PDB file of C-alpha atoms in Angstrom:
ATOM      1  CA  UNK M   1       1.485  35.156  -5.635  1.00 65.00           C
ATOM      2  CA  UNK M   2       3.763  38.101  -6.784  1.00 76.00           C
ATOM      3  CA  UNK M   3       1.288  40.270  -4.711  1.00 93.00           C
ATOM      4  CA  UNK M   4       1.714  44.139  -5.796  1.00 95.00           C
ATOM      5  CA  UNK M   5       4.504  45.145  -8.571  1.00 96.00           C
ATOM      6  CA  UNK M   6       5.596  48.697  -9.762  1.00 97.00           C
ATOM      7  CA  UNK M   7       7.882  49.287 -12.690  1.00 96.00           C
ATOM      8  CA  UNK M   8      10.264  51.139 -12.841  1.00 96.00           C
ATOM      9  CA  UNK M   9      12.385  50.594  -9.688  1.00 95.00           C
ATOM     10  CA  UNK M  10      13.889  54.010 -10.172  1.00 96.00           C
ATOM     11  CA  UNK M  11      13.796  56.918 -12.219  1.00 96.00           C
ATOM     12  CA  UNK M  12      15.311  60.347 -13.406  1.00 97.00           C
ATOM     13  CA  UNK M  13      13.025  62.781 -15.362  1.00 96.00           C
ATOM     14  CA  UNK M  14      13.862  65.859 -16.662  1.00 97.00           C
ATOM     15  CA  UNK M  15      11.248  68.800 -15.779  1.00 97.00           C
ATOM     16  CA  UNK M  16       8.461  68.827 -17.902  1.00 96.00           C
ATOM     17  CA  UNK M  17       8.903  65.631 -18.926  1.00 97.00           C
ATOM     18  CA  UNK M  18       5.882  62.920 -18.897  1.00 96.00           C
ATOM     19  CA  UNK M  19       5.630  59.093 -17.458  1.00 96.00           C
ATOM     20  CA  UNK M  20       3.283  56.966 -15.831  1.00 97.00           C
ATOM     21  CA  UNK M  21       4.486  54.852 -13.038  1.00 98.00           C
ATOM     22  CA  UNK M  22       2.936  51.319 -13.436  1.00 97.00           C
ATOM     23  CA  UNK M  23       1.050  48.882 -10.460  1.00 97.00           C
ATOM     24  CA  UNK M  24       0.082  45.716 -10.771  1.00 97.00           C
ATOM     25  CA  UNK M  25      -1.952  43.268  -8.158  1.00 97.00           C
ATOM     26  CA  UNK M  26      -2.713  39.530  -8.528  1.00 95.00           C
ATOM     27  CA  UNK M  27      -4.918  39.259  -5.387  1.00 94.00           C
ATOM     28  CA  UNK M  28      -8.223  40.193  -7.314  1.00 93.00           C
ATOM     29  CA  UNK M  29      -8.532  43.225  -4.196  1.00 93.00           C
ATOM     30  CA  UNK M  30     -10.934  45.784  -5.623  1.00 92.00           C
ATOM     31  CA  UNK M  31      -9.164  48.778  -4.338  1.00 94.00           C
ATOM     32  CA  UNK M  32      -6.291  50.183  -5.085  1.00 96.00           C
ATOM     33  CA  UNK M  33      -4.139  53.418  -3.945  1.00 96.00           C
ATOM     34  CA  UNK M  34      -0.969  55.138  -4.888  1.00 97.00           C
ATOM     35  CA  UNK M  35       1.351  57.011  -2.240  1.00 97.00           C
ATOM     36  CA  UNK M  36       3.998  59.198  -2.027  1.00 97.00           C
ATOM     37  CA  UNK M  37       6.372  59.228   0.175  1.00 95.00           C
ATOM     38  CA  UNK M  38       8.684  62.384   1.253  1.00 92.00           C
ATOM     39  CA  UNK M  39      12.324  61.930   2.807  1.00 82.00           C
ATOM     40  CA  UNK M  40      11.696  61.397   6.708  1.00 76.00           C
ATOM     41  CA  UNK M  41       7.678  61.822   6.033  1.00 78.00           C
ATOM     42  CA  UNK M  42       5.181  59.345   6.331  1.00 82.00           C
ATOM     43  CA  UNK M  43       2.577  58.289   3.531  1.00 92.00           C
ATOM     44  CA  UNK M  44       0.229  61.019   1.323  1.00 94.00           C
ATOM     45  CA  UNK M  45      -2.242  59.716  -0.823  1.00 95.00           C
ATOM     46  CA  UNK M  46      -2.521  60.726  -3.957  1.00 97.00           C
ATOM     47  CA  UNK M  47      -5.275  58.863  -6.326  1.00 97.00           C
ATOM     48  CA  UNK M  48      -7.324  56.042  -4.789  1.00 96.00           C
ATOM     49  CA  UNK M  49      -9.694  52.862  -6.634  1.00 96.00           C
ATOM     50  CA  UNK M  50     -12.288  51.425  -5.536  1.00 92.00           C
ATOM     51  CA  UNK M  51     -13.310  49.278  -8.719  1.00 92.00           C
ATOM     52  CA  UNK M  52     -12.313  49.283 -12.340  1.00 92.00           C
ATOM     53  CA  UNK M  53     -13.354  52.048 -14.128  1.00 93.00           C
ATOM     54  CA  UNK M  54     -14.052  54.171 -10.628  1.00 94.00           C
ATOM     55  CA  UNK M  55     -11.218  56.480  -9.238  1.00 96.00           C
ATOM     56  CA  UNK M  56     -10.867  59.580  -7.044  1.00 95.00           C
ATOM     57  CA  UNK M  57      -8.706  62.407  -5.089  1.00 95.00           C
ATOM     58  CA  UNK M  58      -6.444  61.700  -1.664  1.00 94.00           C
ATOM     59  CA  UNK M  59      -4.817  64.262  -0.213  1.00 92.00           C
ATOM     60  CA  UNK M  60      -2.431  65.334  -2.943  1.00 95.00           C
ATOM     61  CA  UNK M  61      -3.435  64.763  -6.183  1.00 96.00           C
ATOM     62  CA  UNK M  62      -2.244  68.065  -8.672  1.00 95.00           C
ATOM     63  CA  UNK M  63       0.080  67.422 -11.254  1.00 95.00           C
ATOM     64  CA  UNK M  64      -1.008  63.465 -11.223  1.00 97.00           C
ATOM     65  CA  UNK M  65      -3.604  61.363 -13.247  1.00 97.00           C
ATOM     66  CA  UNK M  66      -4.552  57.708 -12.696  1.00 97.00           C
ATOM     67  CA  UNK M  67      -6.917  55.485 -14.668  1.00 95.00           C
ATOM     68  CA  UNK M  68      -8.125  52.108 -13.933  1.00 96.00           C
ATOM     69  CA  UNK M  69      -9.643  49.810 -16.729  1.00 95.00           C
ATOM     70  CA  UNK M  70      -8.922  46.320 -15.133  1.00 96.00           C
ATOM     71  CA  UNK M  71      -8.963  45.111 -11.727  1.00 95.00           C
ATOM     72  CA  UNK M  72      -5.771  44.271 -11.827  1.00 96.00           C
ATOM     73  CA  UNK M  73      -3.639  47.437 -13.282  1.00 97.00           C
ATOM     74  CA  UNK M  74      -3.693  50.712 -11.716  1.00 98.00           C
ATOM     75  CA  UNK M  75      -1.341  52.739 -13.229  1.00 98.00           C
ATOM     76  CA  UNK M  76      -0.233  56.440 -12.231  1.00 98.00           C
ATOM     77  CA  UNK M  77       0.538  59.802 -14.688  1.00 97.00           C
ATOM     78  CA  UNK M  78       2.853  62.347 -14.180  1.00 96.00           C
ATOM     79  CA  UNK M  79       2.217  65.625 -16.775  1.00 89.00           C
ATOM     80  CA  UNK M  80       4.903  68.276 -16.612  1.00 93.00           C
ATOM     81  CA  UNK M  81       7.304  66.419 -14.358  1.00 95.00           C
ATOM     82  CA  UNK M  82       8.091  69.106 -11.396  1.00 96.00           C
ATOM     83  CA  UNK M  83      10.611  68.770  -9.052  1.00 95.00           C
ATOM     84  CA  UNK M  84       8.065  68.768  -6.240  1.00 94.00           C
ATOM     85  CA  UNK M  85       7.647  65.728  -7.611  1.00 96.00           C
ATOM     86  CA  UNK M  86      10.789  64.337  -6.388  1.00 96.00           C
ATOM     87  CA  UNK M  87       9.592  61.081  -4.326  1.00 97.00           C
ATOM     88  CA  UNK M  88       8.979  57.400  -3.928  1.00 97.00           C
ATOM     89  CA  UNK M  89       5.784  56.386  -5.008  1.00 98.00           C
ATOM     90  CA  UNK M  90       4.320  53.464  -3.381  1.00 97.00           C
ATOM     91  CA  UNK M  91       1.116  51.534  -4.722  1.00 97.00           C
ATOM     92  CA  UNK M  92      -1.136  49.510  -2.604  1.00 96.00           C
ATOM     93  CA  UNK M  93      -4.235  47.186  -2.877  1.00 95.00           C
ATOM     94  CA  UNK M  94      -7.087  45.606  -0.367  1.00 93.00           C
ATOM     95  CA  UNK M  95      -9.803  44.248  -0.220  1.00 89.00           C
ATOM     96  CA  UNK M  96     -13.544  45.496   0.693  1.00 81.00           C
ATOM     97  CA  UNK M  97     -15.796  43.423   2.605  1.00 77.00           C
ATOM     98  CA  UNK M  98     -19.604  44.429   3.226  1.00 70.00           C
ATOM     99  CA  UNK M  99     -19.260  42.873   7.019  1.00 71.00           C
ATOM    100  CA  UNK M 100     -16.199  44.181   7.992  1.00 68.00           C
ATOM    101  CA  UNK M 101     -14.318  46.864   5.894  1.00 71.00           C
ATOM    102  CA  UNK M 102     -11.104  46.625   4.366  1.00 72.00           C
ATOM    103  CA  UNK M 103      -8.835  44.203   5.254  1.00 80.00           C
ATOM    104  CA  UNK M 104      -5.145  44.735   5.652  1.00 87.00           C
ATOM    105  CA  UNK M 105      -3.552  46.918   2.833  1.00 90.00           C
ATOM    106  CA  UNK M 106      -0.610  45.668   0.770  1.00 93.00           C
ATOM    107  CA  UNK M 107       1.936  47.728  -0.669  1.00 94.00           C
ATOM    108  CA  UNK M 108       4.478  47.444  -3.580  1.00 95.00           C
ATOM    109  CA  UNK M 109       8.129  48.480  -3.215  1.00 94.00           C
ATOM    110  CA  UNK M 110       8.058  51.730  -4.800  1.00 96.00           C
ATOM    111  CA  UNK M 111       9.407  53.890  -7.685  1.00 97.00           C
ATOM    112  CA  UNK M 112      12.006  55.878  -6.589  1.00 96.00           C
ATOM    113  CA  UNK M 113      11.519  59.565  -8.510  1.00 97.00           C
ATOM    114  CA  UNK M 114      14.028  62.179  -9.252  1.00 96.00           C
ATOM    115  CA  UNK M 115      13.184  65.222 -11.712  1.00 96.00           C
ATOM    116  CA  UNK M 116      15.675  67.735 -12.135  1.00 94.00           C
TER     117      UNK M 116
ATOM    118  CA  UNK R   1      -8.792  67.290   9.822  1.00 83.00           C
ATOM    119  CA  UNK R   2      -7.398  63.650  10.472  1.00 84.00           C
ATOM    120  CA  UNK R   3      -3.699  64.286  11.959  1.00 90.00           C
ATOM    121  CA  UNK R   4      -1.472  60.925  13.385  1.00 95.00           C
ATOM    122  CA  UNK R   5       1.374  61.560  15.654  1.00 95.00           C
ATOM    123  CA  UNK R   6       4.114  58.888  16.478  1.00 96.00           C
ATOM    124  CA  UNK R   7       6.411  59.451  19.188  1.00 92.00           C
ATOM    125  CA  UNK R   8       9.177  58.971  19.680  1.00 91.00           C
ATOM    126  CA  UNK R   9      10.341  59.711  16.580  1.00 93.00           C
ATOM    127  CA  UNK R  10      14.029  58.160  16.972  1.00 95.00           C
ATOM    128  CA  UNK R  11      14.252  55.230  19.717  1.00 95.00           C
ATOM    129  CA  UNK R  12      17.543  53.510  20.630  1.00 96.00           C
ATOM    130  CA  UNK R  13      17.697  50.203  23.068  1.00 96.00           C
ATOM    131  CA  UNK R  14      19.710  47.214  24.123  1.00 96.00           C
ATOM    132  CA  UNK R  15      19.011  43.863  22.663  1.00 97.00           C
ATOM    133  CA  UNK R  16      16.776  41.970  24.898  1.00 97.00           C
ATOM    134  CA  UNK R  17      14.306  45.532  25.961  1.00 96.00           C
ATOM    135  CA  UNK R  18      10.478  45.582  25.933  1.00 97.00           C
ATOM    136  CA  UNK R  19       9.336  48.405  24.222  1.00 95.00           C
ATOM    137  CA  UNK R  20       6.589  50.621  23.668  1.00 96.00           C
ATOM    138  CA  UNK R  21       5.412  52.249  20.064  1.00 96.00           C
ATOM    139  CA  UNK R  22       3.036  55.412  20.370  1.00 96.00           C
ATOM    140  CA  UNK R  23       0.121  56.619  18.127  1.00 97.00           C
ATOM    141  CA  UNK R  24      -2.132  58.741  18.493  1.00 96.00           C
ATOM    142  CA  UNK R  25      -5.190  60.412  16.375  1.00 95.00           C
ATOM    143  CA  UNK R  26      -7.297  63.482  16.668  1.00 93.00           C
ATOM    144  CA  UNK R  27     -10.543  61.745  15.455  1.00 87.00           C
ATOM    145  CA  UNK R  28     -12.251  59.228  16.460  1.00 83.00           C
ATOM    146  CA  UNK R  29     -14.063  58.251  13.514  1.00 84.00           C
ATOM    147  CA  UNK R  30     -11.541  55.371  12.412  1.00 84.00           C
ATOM    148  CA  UNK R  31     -12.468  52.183  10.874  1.00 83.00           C
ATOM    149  CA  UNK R  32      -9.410  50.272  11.802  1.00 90.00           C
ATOM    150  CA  UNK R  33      -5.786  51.040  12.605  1.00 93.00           C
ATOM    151  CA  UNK R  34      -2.851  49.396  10.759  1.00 94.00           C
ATOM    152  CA  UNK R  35       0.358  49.099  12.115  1.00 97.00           C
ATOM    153  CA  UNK R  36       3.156  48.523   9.480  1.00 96.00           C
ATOM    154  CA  UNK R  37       7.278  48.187   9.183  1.00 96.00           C
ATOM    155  CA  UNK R  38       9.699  49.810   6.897  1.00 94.00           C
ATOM    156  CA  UNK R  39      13.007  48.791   6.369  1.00 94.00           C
ATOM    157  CA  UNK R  40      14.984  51.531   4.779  1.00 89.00           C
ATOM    158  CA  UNK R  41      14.807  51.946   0.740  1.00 86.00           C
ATOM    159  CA  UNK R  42      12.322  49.494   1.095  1.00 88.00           C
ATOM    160  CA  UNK R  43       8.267  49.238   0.918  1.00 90.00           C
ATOM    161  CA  UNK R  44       5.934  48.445   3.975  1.00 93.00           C
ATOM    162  CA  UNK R  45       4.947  45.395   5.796  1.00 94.00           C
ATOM    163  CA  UNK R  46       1.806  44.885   7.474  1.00 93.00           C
ATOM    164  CA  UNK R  47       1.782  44.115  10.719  1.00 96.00           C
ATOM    165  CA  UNK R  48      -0.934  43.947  12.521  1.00 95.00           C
ATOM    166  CA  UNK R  49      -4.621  45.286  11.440  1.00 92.00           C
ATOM    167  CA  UNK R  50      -6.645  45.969  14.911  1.00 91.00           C
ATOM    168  CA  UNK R  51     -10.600  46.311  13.638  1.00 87.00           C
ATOM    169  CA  UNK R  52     -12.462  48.975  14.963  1.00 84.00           C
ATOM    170  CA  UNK R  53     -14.325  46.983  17.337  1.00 86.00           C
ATOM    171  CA  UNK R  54     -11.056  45.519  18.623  1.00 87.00           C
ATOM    172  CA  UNK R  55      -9.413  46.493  21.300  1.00 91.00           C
ATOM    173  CA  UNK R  56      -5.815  44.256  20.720  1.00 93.00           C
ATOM    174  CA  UNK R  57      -3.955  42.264  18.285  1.00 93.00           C
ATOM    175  CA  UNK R  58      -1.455  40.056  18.931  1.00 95.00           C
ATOM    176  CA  UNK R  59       1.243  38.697  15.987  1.00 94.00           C
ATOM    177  CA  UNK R  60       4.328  36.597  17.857  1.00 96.00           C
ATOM    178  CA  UNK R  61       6.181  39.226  20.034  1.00 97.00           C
ATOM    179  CA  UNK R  62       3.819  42.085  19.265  1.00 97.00           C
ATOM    180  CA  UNK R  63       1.153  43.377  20.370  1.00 97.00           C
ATOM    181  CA  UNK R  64      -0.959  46.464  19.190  1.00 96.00           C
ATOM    182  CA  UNK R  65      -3.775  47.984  20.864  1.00 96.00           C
ATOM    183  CA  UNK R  66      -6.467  50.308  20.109  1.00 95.00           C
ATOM    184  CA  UNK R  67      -8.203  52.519  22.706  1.00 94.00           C
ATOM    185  CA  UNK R  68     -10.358  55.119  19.695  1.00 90.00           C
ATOM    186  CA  UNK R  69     -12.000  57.037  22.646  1.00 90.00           C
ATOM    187  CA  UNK R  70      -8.647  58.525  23.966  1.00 93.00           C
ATOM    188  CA  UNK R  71      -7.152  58.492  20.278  1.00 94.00           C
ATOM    189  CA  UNK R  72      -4.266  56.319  20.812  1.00 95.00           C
ATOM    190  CA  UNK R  73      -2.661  52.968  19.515  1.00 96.00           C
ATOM    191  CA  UNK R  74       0.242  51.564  21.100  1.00 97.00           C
ATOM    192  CA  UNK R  75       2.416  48.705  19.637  1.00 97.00           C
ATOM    193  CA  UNK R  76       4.334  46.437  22.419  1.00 97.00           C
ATOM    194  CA  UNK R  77       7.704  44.579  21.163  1.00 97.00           C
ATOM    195  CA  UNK R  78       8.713  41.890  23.351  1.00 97.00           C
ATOM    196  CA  UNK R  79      12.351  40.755  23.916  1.00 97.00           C
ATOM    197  CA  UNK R  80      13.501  43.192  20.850  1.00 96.00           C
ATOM    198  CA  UNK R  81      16.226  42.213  18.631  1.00 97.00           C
ATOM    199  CA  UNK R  82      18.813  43.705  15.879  1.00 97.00           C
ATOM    200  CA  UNK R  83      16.483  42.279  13.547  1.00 96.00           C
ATOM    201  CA  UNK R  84      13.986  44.559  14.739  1.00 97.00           C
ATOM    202  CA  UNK R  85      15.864  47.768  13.683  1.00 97.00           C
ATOM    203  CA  UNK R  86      13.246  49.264  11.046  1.00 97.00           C
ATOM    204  CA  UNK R  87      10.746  52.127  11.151  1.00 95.00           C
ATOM    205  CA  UNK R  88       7.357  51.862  12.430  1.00 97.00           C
ATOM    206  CA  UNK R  89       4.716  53.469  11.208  1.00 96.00           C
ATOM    207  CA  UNK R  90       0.918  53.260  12.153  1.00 96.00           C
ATOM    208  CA  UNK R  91      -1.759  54.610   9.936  1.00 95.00           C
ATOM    209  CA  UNK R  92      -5.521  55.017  10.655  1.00 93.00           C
ATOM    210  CA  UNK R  93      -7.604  53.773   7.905  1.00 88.00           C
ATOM    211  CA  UNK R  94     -10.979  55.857   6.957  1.00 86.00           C
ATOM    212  CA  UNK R  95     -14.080  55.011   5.209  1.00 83.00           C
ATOM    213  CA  UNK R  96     -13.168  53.741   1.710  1.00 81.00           C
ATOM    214  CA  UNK R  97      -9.651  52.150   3.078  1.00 84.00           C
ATOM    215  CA  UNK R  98      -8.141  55.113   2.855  1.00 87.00           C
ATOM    216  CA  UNK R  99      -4.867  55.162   5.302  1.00 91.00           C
ATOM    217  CA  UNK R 100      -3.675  58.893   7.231  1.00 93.00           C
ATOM    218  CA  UNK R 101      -0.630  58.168   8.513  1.00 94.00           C
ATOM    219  CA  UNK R 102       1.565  59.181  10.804  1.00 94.00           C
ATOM    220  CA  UNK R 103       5.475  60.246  10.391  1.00 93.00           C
ATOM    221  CA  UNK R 104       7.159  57.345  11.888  1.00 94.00           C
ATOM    222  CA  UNK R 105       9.479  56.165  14.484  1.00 96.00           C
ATOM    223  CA  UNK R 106      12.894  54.990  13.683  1.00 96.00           C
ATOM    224  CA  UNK R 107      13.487  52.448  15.557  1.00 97.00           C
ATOM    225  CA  UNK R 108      17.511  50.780  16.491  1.00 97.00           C
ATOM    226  CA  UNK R 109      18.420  47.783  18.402  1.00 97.00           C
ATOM    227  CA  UNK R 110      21.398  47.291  19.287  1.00 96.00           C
ATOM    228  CA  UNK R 111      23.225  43.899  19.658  1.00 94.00           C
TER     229      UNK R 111
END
């Protein structure tokens, strides 16, 4: 199993340019989350999954879109690229289970993100 | 609000130490607790997922426990080595798997 990819690796966008950071799972989990991560910070949340078709709000989702219309692909949109935006971006995926929650969450390696 | 604190956040020892990880949360109302490592530019590893309802997990030379009532999580590294040099970060997971976590600690062993 590959487990949970993101493409690119790394990035440079200019402000107020546009991409969409992509995340990929071959476990079958039905939810999936993207994260940012600031220099010396731990883990925000920014868009979370819980099924295709189904997504909501973390803690810090303006200036970011997600959609998700497989299980497997859960990509992430950046609009107006802002230099606030500076970051790596980690995606994650687990499983829900009606007896005992979510198991343990797996995370990609990140996209590194620079706009200047 | 959900806040997680780690201290130390910077911890320097001797090849060979025992050593103690701290966490702690302001509520209570946790589903589980995940403990993870990061190695620098790179992603995070689980370590250890303590359930609710447990009060320890053990994985090799660690050892994580969970006390929710006092809000705290501590993860025990036996017989630390180099190897061990990463960042530590635990994370409280709410309803929905959703993980708070905390800032880190920045761990170094040296040889």
């Amino acid at each position: 199993n590959a487990g949970v990819t993101q493409t690119p690796k790394f990035r440079i966008l200019k402000i107020g340019q546009s991409m969409t950071l992509q995340c990929t799972q071959d476990m079958n989990h039905n939810y999936m989350y993207w994260y940012r991560q600031d220099p010396g910070m731990g883990l925000k949340l920014i868009y979370y999954s819980v099924g295709a078709g189904i997504t909501d709000k973390g803690e810090v989702p303006n200036g970011y879109n997600v959609s998700r219309s497989t299980t497997e692909d859960f990509p992430l949109r950046l609009e107006l690229a802002a230099p606030s935006q500076t970051s790596v971006y980690f995606c994650a995926s687990t499983q829900l289970h009606r007896d005992r929650g979510t198991d343990t969450q797996y995370f990609g390696p990140g996209t590194r993100l620079t706009v200047l | 609000k959900q806040e997680v604190t780690q201290i130390p956040a910077a911890l320097s020892v001797p090849e060979g130490e025992n050593l103690v990880l701290n966490c702690s949360f302001t509520d209570s109302a946790i589903y589980n607790l995940q403990w993870f490592r990061q190695d620098p530019g790179k992603g995070l590893t689980s370590l250890l997922l303590i359930q609710s309802s447990q009060r320890e997990q053990t994985s090799g030379r660690l050892n994580a426990s969970l006390d929710k009532s006092s809000g705290r999580s501590t993860l025990y590294i036996a017989a630390s080595q180099p190897g061990d040099s990463a960042t530590y970060l635990c994370a409280v997971v709410r309803q929905g798997g959703k993980l708070i976590f905390g800032q880190g600690t920045e761990l170094s062993v040296k040889p």
